[in-house]
mmCIF file of C-alpha atoms in Angstrom:
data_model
loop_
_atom_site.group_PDB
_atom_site.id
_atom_site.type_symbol
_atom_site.label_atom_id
_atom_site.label_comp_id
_atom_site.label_asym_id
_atom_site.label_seq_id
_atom_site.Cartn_x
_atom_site.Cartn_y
_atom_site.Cartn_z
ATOM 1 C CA UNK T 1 -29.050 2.315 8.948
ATOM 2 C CA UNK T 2 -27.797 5.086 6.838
ATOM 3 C CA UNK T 3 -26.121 6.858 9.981
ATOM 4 C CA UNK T 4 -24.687 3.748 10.940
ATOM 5 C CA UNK T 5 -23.294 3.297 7.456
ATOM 6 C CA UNK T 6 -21.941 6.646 6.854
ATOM 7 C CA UNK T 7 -19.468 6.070 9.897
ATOM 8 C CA UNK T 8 -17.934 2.499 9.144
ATOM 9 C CA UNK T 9 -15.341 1.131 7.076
ATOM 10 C CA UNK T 10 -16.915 -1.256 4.456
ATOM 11 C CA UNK T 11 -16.188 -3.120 0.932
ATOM 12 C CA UNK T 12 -16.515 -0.282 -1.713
ATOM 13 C CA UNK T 13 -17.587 -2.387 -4.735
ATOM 14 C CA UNK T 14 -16.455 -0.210 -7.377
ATOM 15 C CA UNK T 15 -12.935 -0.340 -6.296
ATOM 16 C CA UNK T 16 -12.744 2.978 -4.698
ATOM 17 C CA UNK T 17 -11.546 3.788 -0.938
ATOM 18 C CA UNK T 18 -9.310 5.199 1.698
ATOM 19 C CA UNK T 19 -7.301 1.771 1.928
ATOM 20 C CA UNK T 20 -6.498 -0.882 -1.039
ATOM 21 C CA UNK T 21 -5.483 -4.068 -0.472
ATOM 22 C CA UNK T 22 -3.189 -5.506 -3.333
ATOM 23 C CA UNK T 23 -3.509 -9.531 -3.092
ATOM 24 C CA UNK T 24 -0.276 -10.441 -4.862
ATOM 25 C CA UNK T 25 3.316 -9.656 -5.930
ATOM 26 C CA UNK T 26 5.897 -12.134 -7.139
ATOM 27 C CA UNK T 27 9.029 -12.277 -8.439
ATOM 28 C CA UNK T 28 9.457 -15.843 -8.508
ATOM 29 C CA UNK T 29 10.966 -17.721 -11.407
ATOM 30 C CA UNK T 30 9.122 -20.811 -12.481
ATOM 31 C CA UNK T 31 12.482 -21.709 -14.518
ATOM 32 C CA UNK T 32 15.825 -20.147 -14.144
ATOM 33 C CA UNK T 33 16.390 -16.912 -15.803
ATOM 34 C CA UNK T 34 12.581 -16.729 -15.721
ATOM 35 C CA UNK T 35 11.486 -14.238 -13.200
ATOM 36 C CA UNK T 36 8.142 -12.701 -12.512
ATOM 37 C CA UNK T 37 7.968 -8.626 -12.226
ATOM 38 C CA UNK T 38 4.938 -7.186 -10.632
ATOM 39 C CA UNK T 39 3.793 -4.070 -12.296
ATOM 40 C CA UNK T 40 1.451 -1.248 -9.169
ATOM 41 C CA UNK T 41 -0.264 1.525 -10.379
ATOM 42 C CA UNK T 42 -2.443 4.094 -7.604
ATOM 43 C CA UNK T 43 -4.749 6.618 -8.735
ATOM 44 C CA UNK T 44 -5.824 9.832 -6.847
ATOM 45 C CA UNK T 45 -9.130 10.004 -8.645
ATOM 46 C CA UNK T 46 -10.204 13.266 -6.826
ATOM 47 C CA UNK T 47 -9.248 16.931 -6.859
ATOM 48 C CA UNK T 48 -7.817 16.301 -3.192
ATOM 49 C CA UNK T 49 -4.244 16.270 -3.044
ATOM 50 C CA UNK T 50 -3.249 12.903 -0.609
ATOM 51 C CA UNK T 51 -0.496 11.102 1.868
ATOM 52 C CA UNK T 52 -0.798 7.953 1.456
ATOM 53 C CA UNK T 53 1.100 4.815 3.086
ATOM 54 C CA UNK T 54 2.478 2.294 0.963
ATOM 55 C CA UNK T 55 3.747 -1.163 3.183
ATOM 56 C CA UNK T 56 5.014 -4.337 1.151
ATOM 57 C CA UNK T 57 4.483 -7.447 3.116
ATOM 58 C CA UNK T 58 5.581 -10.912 2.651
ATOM 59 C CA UNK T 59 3.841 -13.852 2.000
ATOM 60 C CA UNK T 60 5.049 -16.452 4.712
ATOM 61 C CA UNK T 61 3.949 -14.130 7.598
ATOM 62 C CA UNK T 62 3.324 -10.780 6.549
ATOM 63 C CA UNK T 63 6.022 -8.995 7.856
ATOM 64 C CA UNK T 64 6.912 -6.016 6.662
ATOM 65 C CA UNK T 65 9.582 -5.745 3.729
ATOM 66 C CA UNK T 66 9.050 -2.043 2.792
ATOM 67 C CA UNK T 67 7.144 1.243 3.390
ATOM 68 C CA UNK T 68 7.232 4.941 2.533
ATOM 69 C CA UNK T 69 5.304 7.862 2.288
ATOM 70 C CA UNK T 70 3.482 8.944 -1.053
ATOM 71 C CA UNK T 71 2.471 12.032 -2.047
ATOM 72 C CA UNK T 72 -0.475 12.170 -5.194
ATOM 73 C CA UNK T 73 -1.256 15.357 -6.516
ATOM 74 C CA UNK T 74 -4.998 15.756 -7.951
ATOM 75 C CA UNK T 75 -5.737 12.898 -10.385
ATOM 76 C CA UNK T 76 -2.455 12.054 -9.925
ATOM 77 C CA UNK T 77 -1.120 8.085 -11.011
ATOM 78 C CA UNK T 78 1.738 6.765 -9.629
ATOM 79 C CA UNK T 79 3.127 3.577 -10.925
ATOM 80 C CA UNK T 80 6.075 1.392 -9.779
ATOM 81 C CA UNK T 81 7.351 -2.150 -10.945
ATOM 82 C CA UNK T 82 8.036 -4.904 -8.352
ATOM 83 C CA UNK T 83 11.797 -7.018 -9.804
ATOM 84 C CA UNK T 84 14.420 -9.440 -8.615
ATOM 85 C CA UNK T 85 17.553 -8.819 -6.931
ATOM 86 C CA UNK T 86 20.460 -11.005 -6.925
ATOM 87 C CA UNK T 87 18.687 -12.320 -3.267
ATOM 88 C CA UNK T 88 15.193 -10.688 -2.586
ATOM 89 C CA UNK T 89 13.407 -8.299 -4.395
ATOM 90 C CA UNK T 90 13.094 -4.082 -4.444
ATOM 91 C CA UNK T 91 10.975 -1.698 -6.702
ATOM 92 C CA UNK T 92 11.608 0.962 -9.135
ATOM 93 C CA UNK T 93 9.777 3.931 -10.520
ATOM 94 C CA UNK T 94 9.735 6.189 -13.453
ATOM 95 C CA UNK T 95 7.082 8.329 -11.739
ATOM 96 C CA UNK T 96 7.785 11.827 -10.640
ATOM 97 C CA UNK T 97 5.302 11.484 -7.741
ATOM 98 C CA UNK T 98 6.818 12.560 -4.511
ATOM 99 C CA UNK T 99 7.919 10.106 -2.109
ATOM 100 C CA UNK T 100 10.090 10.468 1.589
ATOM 101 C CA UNK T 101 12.188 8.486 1.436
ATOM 102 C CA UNK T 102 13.074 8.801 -2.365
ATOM 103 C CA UNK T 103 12.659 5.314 -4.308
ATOM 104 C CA UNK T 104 14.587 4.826 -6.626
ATOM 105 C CA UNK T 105 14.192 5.395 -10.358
ATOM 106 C CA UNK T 106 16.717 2.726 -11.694
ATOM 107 C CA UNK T 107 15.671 -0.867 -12.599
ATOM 108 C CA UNK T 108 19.651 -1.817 -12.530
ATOM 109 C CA UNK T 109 20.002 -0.443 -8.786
ATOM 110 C CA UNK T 110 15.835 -0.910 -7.334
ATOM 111 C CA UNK T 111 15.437 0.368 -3.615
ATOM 112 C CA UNK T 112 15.729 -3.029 -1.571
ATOM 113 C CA UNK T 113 13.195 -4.921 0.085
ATOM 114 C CA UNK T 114 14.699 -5.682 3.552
ATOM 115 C CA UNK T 115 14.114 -8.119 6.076
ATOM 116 C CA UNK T 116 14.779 -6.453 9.642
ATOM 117 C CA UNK T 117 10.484 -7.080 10.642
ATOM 118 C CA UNK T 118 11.833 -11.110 10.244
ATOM 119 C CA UNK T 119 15.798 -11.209 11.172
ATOM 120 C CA UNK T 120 17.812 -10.639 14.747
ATOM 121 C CA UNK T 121 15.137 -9.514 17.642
ATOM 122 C CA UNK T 122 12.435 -10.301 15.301
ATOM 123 C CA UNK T 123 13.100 -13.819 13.975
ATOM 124 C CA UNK T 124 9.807 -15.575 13.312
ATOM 125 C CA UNK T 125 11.361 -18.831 13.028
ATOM 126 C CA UNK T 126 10.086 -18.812 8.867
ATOM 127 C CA UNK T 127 13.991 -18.187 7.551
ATOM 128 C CA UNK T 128 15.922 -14.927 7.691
ATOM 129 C CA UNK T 129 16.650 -15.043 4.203
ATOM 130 C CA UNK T 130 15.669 -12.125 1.683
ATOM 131 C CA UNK T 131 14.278 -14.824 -0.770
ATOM 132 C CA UNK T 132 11.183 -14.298 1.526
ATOM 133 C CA UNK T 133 10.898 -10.925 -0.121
ATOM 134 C CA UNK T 134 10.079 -12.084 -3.401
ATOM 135 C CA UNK T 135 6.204 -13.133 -2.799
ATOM 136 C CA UNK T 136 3.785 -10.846 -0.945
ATOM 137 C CA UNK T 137 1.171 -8.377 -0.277
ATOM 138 C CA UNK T 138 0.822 -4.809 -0.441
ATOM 139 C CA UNK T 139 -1.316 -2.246 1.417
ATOM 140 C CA UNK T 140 -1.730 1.254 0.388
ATOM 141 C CA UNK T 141 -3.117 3.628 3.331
ATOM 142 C CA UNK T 142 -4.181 6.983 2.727
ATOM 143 C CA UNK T 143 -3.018 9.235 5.821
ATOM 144 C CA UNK T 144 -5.656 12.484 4.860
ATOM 145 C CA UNK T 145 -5.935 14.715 2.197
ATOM 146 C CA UNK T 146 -3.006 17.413 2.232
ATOM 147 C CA UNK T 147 -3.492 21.415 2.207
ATOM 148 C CA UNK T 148 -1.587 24.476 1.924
ATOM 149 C CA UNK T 149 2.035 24.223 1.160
ATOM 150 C CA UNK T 150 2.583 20.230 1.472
ATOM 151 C CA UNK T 151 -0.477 20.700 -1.407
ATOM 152 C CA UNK T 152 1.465 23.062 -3.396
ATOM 153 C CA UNK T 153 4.947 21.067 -3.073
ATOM 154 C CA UNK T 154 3.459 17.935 -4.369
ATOM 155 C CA UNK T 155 1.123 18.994 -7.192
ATOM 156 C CA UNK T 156 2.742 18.862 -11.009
ATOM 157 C CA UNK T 157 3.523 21.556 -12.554
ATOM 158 C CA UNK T 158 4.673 20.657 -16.106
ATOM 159 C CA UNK T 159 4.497 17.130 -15.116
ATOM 160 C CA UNK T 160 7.073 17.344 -11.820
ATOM 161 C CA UNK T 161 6.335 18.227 -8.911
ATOM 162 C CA UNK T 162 8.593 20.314 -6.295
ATOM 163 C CA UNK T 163 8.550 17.867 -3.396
ATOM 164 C CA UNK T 164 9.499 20.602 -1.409
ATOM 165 C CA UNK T 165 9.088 21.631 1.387
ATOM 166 C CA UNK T 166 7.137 18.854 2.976
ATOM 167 C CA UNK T 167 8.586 19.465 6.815
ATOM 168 C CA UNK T 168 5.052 20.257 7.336
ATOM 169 C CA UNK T 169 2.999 17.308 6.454
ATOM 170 C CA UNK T 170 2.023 16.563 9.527
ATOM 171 C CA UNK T 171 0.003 20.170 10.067
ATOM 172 C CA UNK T 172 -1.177 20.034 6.673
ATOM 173 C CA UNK T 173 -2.905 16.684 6.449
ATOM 174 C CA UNK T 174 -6.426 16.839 7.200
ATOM 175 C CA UNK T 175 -9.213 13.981 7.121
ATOM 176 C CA UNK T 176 -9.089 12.159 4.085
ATOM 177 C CA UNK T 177 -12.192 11.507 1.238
ATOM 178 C CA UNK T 178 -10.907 8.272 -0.401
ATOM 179 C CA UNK T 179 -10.984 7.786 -4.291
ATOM 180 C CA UNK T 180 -7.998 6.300 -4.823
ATOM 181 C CA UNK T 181 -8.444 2.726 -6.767
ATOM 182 C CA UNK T 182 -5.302 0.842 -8.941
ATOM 183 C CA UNK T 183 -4.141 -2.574 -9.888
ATOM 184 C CA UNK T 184 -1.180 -4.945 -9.995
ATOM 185 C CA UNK T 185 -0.393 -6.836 -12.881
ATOM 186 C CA UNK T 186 2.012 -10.219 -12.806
ATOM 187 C CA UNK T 187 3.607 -10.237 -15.875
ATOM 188 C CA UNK T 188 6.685 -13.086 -17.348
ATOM 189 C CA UNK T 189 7.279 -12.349 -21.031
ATOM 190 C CA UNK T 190 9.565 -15.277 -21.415
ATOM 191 C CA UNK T 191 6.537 -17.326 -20.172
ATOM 192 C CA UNK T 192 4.148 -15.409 -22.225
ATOM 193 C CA UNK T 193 1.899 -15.093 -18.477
ATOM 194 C CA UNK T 194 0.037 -11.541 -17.502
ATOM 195 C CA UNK T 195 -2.116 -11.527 -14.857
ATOM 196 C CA UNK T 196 -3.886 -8.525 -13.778
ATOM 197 C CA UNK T 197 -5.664 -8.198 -9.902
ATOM 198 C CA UNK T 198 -7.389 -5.489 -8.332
ATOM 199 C CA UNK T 199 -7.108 -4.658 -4.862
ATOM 200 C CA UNK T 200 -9.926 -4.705 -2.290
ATOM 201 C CA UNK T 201 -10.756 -1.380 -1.498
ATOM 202 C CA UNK T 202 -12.064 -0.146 2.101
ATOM 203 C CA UNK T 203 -14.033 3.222 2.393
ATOM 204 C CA UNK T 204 -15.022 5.080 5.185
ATOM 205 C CA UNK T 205 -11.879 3.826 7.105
ATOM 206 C CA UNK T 206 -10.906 6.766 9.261
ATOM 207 C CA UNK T 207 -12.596 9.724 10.408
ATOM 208 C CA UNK T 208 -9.621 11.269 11.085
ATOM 209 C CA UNK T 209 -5.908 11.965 9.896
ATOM 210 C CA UNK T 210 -3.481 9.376 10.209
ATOM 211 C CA UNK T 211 -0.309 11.382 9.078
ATOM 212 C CA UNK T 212 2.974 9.177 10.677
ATOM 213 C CA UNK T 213 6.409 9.985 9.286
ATOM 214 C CA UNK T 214 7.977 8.279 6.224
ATOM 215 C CA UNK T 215 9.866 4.988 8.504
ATOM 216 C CA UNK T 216 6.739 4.529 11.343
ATOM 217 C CA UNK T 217 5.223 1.535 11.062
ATOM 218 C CA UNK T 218 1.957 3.686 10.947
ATOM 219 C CA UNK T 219 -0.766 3.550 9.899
ATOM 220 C CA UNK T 220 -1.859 0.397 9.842
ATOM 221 C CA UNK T 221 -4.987 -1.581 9.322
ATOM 222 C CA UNK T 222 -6.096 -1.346 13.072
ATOM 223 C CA UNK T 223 -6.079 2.769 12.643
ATOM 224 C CA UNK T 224 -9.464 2.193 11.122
ATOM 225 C CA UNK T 225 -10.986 5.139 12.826
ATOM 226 C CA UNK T 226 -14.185 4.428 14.200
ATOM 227 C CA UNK T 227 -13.810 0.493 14.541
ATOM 228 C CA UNK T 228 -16.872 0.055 13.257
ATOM 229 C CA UNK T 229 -17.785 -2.413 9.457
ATOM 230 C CA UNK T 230 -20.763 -2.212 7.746
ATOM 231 C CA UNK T 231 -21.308 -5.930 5.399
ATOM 232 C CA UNK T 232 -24.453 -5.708 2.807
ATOM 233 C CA UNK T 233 -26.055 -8.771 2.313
ATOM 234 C CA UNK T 234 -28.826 -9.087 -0.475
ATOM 235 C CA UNK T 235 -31.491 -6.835 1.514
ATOM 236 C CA UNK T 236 -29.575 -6.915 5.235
ATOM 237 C CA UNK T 237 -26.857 -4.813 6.557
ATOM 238 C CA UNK T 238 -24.891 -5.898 9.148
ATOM 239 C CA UNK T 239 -23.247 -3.434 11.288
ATOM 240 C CA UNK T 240 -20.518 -4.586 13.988
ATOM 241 C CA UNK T 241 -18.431 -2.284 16.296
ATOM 242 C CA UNK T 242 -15.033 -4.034 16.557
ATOM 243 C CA UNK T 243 -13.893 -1.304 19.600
ATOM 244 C CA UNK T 244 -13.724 -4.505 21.995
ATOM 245 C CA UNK T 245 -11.461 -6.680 19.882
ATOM 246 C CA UNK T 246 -11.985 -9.758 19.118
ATOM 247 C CA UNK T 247 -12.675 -12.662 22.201
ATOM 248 C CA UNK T 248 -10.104 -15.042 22.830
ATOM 249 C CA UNK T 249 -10.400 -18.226 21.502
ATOM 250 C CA UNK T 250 -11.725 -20.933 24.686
#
């Protein structure tokens, strides 16, 4: 049992893993003028420095509205806030955290949520229209620990990072150890509402890097590398390998 556990993704129940899975964003209003923001936060709680995919999904049928590549230093936090647009949604950061592409630092001009995964070629038939943006999901993915002079370009020094060079990411990320936990919280000050969720965290996810360029639509949560869970029940373990897929329904 313990050498099947050691090499399958499972429910970390102190909130710490390779993967976390944010339930909620909004940015609805419930009256006019009125709007949600939806306030992330991602901590590197080990002396590892990381790469770690961030995706923003929407609700209706979690298609993808944004993703980048983050960089954490050692205990590094990184925070961002979730906020309306005139019609969708986009984030902003104060965080000096490096990120490829660069998101933006200015709540009065946020980087965009966009809806090209829903729109043209890829119409779903649930509406084209960036108002889908404004209610989702988010999944944070960490692509391996990075090493030698990706390491050295994203750790703080004085608070800011370099960021540069990072051309070689990809040779530089190793296997990653997890550690990295956070939260979301929903907040409407007019409304006098704050919500705070955690995310579901996954550890043991991959035995291997998952490094993809900042715009890939990789990793995602079928990388888990082996495909193998491990679910604790009271006194049983149940351990399924998932390298099959799942059967077709009859």
């Amino acid at each position: 049992l313990a050498a099947g556990s050691a090499q399958a993704v499972a429910l970390n129940a102190d909130g710490l893993g390779n993967v976390l899975l944010y339930p909620y964003y909004t940015v609805r209003e419930p009256s006019a003028g009125n709007a949600y923001n939806s306030l992330l936060s991602v901590v590197n709680s080990t002396s590892s420095a990381k790469a770690v995919k961030v995706r923003f999904l929407e609700g209706k049928n979690s298609r993808e509205v944004l993703d980048f590549n983050l960089y954490l230093s050692a205990k590094d936090v990184w925070t961002t806030a979730i906020i309306p647009t005139t019609d969708g949604a986009g984030i902003f950061t104060a965080d000096k955290s490096c990120t490829t592409p660069i998101v933006s630092s200015s709540s009065a001009a946020p980087t965009p949520f966009v809806n090209y995964a829903y729109s043209g070629s890829n119409d779903d038939k649930g509406g084209t229209s960036l108002d889908r943006t404004r209610e989702g999901y988010v999944e944070i993915i960490e692509m391996g620990n990075v090493t030698g002079v990706t390491a050295a370009a994203v750790t703080h020094s004085s608070g800011v990072p370099a960021c540069s060079p990072l051309a070689g990411a990809s040779a530089d990320t190793v296997p990653g150890n997890g550690g990295l936990f956070g939260s979301i919280t929903l907040i409407n000050v007019l409304k006098g509402d704050d919500f705070a969720l955690d995310p579901v965290a996954l550890e043991g996810f991959s035995a291997k890097a998952l490094w993809n360029p900042a715009g890939s639509i990789l990793p995602t949560l079928a990388d888990v590398n082996p495909k193998t869970s491990v679910v604790v029940t009271g006194t049983n373990a149940y351990i399924t390998d998932w390298t099959a897929g799942f059967a077709a329904d009859p």
